[in-house]
PDB file of C-alpha atoms in Angstrom:
ATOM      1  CA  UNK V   1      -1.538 -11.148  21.708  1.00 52.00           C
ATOM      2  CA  UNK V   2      -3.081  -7.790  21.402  1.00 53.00           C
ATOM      3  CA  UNK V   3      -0.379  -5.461  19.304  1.00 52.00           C
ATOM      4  CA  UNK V   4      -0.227  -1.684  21.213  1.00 49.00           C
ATOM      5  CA  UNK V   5      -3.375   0.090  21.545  1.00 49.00           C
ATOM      6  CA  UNK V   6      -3.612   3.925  20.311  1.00 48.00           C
ATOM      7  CA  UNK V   7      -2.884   7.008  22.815  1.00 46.00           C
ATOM      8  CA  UNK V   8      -6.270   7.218  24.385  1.00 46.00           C
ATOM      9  CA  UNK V   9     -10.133   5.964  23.087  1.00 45.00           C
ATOM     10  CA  UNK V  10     -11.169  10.072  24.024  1.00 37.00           C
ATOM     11  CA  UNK V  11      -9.231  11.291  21.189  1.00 41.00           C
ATOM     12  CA  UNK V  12     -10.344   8.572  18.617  1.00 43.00           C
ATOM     13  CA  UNK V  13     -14.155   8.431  20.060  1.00 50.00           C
ATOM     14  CA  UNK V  14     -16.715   5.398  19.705  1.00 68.00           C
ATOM     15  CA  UNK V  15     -14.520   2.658  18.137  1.00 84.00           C
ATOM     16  CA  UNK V  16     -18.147   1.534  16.748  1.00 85.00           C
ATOM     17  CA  UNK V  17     -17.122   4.397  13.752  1.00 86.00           C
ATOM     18  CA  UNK V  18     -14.632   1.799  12.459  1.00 89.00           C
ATOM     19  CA  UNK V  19     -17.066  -0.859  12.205  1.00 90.00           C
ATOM     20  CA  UNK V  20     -18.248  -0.734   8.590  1.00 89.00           C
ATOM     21  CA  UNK V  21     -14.139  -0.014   7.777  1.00 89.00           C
ATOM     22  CA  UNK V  22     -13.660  -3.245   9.662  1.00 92.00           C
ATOM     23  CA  UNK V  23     -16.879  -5.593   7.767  1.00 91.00           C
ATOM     24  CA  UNK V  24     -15.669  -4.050   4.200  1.00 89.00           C
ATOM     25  CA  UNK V  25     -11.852  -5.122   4.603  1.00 87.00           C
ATOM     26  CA  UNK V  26     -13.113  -8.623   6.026  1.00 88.00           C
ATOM     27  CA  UNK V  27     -15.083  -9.093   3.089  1.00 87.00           C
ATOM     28  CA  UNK V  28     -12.364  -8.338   0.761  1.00 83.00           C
ATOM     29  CA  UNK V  29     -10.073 -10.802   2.651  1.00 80.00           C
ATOM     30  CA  UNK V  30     -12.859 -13.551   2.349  1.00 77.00           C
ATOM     31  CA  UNK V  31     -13.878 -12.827  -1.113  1.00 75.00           C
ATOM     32  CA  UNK V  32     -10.088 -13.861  -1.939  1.00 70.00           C
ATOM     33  CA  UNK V  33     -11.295 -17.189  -0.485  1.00 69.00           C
ATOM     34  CA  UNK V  34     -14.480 -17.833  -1.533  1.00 64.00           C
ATOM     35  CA  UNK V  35     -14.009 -21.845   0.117  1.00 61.00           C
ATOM     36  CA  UNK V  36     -14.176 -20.035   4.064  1.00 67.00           C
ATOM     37  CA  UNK V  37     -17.181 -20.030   5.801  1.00 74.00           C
ATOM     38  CA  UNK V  38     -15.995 -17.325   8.244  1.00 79.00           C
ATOM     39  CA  UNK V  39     -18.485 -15.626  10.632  1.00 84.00           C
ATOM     40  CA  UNK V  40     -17.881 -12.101   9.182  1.00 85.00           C
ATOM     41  CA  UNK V  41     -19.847 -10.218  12.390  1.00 88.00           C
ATOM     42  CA  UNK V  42     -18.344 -12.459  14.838  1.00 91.00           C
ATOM     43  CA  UNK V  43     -14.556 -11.578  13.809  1.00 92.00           C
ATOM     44  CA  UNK V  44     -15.700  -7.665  13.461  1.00 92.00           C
ATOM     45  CA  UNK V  45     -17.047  -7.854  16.568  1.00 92.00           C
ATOM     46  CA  UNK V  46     -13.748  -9.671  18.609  1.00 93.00           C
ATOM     47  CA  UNK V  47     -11.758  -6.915  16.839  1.00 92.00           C
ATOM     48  CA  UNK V  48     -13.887  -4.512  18.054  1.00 91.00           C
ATOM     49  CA  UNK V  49     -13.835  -5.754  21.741  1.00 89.00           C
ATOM     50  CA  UNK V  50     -10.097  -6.129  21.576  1.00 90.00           C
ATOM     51  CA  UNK V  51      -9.643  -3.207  20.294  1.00 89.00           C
ATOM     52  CA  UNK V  52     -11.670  -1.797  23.181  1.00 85.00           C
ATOM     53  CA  UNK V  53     -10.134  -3.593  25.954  1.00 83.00           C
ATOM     54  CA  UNK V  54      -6.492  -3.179  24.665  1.00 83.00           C
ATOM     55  CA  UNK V  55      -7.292   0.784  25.197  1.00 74.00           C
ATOM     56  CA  UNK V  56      -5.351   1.304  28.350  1.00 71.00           C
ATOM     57  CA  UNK V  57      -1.834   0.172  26.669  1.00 77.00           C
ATOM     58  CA  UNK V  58      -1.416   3.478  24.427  1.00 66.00           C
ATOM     59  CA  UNK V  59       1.362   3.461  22.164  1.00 75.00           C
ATOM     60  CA  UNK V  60      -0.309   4.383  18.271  1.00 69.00           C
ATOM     61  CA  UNK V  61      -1.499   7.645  17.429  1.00 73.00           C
ATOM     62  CA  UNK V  62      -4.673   8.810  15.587  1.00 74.00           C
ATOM     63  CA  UNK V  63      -3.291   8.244  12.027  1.00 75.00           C
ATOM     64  CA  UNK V  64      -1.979   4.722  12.544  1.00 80.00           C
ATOM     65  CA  UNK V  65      -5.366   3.219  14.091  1.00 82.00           C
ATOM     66  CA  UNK V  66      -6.601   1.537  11.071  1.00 83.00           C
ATOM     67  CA  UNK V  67      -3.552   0.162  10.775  1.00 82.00           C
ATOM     68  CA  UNK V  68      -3.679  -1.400  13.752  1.00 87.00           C
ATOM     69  CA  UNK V  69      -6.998  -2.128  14.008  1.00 90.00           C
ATOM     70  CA  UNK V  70      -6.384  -4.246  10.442  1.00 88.00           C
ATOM     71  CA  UNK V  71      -3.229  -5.433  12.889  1.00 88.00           C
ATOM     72  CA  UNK V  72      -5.966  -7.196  14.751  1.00 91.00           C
ATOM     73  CA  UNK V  73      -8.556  -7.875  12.171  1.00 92.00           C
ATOM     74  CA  UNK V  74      -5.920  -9.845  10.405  1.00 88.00           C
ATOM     75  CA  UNK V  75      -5.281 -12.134  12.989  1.00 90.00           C
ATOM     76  CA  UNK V  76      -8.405 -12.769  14.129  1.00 92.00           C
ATOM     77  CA  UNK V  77      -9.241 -13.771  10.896  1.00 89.00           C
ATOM     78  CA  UNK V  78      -6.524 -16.217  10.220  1.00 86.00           C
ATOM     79  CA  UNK V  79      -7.436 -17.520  13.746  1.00 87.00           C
ATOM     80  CA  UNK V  80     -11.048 -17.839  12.634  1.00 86.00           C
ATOM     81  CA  UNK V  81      -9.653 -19.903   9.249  1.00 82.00           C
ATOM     82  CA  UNK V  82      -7.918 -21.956  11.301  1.00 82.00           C
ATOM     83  CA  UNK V  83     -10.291 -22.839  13.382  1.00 81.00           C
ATOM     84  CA  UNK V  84     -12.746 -23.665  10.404  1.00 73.00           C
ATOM     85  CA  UNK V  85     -10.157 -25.673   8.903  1.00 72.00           C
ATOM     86  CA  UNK V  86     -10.416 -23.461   5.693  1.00 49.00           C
ATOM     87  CA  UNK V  87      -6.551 -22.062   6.029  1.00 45.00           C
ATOM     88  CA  UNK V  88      -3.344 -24.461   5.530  1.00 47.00           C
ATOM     89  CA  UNK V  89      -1.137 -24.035   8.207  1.00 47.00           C
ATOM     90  CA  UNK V  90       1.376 -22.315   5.414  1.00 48.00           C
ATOM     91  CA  UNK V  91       2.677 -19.234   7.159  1.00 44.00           C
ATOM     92  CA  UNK V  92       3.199 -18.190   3.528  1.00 44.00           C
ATOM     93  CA  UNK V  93      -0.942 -18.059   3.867  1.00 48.00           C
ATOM     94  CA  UNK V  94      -0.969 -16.583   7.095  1.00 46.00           C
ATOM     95  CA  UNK V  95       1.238 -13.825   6.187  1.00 46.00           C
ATOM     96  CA  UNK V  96      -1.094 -13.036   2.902  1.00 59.00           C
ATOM     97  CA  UNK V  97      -4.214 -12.033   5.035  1.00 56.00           C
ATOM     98  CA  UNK V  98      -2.009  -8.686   6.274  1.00 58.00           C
ATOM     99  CA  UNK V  99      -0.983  -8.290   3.121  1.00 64.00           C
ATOM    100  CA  UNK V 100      -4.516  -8.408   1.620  1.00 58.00           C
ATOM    101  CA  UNK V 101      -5.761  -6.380   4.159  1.00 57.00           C
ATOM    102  CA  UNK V 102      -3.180  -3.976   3.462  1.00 60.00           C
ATOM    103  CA  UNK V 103      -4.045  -4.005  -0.697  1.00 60.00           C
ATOM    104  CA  UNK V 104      -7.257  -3.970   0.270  1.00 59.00           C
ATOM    105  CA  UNK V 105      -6.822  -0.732   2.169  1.00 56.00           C
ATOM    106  CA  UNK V 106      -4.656   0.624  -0.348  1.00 60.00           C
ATOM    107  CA  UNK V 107      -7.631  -0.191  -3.383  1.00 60.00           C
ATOM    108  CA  UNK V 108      -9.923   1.384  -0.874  1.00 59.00           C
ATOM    109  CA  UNK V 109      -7.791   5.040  -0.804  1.00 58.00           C
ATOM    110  CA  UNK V 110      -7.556   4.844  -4.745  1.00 59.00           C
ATOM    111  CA  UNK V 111     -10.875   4.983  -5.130  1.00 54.00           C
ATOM    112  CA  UNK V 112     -11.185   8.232  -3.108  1.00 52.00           C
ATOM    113  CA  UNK V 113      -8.443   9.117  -5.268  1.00 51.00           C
ATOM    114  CA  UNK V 114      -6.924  11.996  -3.319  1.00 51.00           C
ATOM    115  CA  UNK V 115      -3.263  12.839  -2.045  1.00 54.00           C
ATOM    116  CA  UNK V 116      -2.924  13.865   1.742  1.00 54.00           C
ATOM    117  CA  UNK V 117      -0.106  15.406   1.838  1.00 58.00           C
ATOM    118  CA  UNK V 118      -0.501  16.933   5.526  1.00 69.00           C
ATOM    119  CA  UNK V 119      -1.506  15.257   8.475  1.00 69.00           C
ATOM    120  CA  UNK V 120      -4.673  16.927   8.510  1.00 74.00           C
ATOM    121  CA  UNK V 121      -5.185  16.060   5.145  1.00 73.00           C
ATOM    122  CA  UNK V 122      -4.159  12.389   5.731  1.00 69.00           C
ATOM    123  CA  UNK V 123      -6.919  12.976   8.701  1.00 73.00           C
ATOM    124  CA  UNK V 124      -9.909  14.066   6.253  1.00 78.00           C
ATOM    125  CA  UNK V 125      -9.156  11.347   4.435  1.00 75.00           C
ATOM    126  CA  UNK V 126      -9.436   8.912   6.436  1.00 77.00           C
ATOM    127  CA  UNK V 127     -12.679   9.915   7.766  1.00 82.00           C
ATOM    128  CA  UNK V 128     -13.649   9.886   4.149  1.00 80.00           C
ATOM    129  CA  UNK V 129     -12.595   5.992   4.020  1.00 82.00           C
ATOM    130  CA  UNK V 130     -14.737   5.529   6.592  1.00 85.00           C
ATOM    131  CA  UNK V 131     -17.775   7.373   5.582  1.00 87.00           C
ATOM    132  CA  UNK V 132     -17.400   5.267   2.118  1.00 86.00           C
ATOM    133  CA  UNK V 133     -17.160   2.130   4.207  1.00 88.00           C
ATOM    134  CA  UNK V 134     -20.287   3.001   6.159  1.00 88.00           C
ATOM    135  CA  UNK V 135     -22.181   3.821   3.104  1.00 91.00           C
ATOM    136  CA  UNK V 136     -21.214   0.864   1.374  1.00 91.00           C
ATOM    137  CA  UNK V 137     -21.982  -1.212   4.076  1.00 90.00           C
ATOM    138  CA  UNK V 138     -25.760   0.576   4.016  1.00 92.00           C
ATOM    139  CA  UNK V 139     -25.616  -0.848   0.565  1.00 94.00           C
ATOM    140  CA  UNK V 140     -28.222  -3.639  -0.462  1.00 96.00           C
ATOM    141  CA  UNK V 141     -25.962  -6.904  -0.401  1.00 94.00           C
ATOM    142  CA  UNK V 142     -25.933  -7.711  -4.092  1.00 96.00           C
ATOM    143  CA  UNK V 143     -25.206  -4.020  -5.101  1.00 96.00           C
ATOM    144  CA  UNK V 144     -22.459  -4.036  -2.257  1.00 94.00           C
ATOM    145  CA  UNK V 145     -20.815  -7.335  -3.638  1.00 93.00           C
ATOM    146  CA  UNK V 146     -20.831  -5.978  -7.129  1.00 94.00           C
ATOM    147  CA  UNK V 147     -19.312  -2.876  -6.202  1.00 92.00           C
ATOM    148  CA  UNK V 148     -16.921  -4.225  -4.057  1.00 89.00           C
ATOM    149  CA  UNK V 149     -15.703  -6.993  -6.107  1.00 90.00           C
ATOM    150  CA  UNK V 150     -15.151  -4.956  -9.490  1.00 91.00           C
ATOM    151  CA  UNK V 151     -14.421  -1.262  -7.940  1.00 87.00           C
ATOM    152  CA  UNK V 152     -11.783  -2.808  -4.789  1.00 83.00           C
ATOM    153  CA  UNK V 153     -11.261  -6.368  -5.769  1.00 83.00           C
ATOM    154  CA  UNK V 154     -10.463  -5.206  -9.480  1.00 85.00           C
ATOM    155  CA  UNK V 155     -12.199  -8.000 -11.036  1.00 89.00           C
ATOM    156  CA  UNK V 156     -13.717  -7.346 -14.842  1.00 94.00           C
ATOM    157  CA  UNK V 157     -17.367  -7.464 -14.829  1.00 95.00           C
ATOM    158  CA  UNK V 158     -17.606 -10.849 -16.456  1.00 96.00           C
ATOM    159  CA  UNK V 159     -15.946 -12.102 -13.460  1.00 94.00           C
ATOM    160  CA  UNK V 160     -18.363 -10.684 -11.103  1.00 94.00           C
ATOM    161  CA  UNK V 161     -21.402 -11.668 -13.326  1.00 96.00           C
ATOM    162  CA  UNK V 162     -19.931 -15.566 -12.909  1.00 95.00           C
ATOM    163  CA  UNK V 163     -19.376 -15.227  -8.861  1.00 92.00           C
ATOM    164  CA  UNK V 164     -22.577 -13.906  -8.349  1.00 94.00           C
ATOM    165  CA  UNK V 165     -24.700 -15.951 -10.695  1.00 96.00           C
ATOM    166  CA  UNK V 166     -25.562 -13.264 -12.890  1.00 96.00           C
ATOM    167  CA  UNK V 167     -25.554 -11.362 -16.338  1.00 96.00           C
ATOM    168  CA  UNK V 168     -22.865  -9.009 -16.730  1.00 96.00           C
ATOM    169  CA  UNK V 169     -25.952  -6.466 -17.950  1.00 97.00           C
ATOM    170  CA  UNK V 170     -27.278  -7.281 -14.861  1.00 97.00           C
ATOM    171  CA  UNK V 171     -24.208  -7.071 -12.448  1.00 96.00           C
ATOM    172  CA  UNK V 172     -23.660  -3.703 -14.564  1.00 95.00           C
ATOM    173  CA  UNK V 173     -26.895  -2.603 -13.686  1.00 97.00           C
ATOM    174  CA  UNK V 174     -26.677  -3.349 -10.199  1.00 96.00           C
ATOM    175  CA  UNK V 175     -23.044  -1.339  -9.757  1.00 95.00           C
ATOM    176  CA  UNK V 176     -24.938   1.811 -11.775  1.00 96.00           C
ATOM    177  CA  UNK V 177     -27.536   1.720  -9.058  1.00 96.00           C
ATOM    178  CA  UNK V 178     -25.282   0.998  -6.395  1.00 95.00           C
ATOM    179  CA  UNK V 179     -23.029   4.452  -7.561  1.00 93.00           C
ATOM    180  CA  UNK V 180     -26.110   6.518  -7.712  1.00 94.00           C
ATOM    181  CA  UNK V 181     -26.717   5.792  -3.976  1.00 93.00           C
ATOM    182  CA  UNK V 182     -23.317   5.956  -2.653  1.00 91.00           C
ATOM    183  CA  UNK V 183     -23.025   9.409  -4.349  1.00 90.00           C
ATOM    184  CA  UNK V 184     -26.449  10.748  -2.352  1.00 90.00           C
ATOM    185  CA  UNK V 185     -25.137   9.099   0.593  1.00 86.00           C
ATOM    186  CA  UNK V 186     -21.890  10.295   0.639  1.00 83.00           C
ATOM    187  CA  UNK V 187     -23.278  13.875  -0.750  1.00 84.00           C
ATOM    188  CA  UNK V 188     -25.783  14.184   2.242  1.00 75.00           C
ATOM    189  CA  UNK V 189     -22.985  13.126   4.533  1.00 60.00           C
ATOM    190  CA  UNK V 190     -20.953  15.846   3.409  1.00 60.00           C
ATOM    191  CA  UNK V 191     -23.732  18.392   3.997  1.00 54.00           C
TER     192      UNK V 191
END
């Protein structure tokens, strides 16, 4: 089932804007299980489509559509885990993906680092979220994994070095280059 849909896609435009917001927290989920072997595109992609079609039924406003779009991400990735046999059928573990999502969001808006305490400035922000998402989803993979897995996953660089295979001088070179291009990326977006 397809939770509420916002007020009305005119006031929240393309949908497609959410997409990199959408492939970053799905990679967070799965990088807490490395053991999945989840079709990342294909679950962005049904959320997208549900999303879409679930339009007419409008009951969220602007500032509670990620929420509700990780609402649907969520599910459709436990649904993808169970189909791949990757997920116990523990609703403990079912319950967790929301709850990841949800950290995952929150580790997301630390990083920005900001306070909104308006609605408008709740707004700005989370266009912000979703202009980092975008540019880290522009990111090579390896610098995108790095960044993502010490920056929002929190792990210490040592860890990253032994998930990806790597050095930590290495993995710390590739997060130093992957800063310097989210900064011109999310400078020249700003201009």
């Amino acid at each position: 089932m397809v939770p509420p849909a916002p007020q009305s896609g005119a006031e929240f435009g393309d949908l497609e804007r959410f997409r990199g917001y959408l492939k970053l927290l799905a990679r967070m989920q799965l990088y807490a299980m490395p053991e999945s072997r989840v079709d990342l595109s294909g679950v962005v992609q049904q959320t997208l489509w549900e999303a879409c079609r679930a339009l007419e039924s409008c009951t969220v406003g602007p500032a509670e559509l990620p929420a509700w779009l990780r609402t649907i991400l969520g599910r459709n990735i436990r649904d993808e885990l169970r189909k791949a046999g990757a997920a116990c059928r523990d609703v403990r573990r079912e319950q967790s993906i929301e709850e990841l999502l949800g950290q995952s969001w929150a580790r997301l808006e630390s990083w920005l680092a900001s306070e909104a305490a308006s609605p408008s400035a709740a707004m700005i922000r989370q266009e912000q979220l979703l202009r980092l998402a975008g540019a880290l989803d522009e990111l090579p993979d390896d610098q995108r994994t790095a960044v993502e897995l010490h920056h929002l996953a929190g792990l210490r660089v040592t860890e990253v070095a032994q998930r990806m295979g790597r050095s930590p001088a290495a993995v710390g070179q590739l997060l130093v280059r992957a800063l310097r291009r989210l900064r011109a990326a999310l400078s020249t977006l700003e201009d």
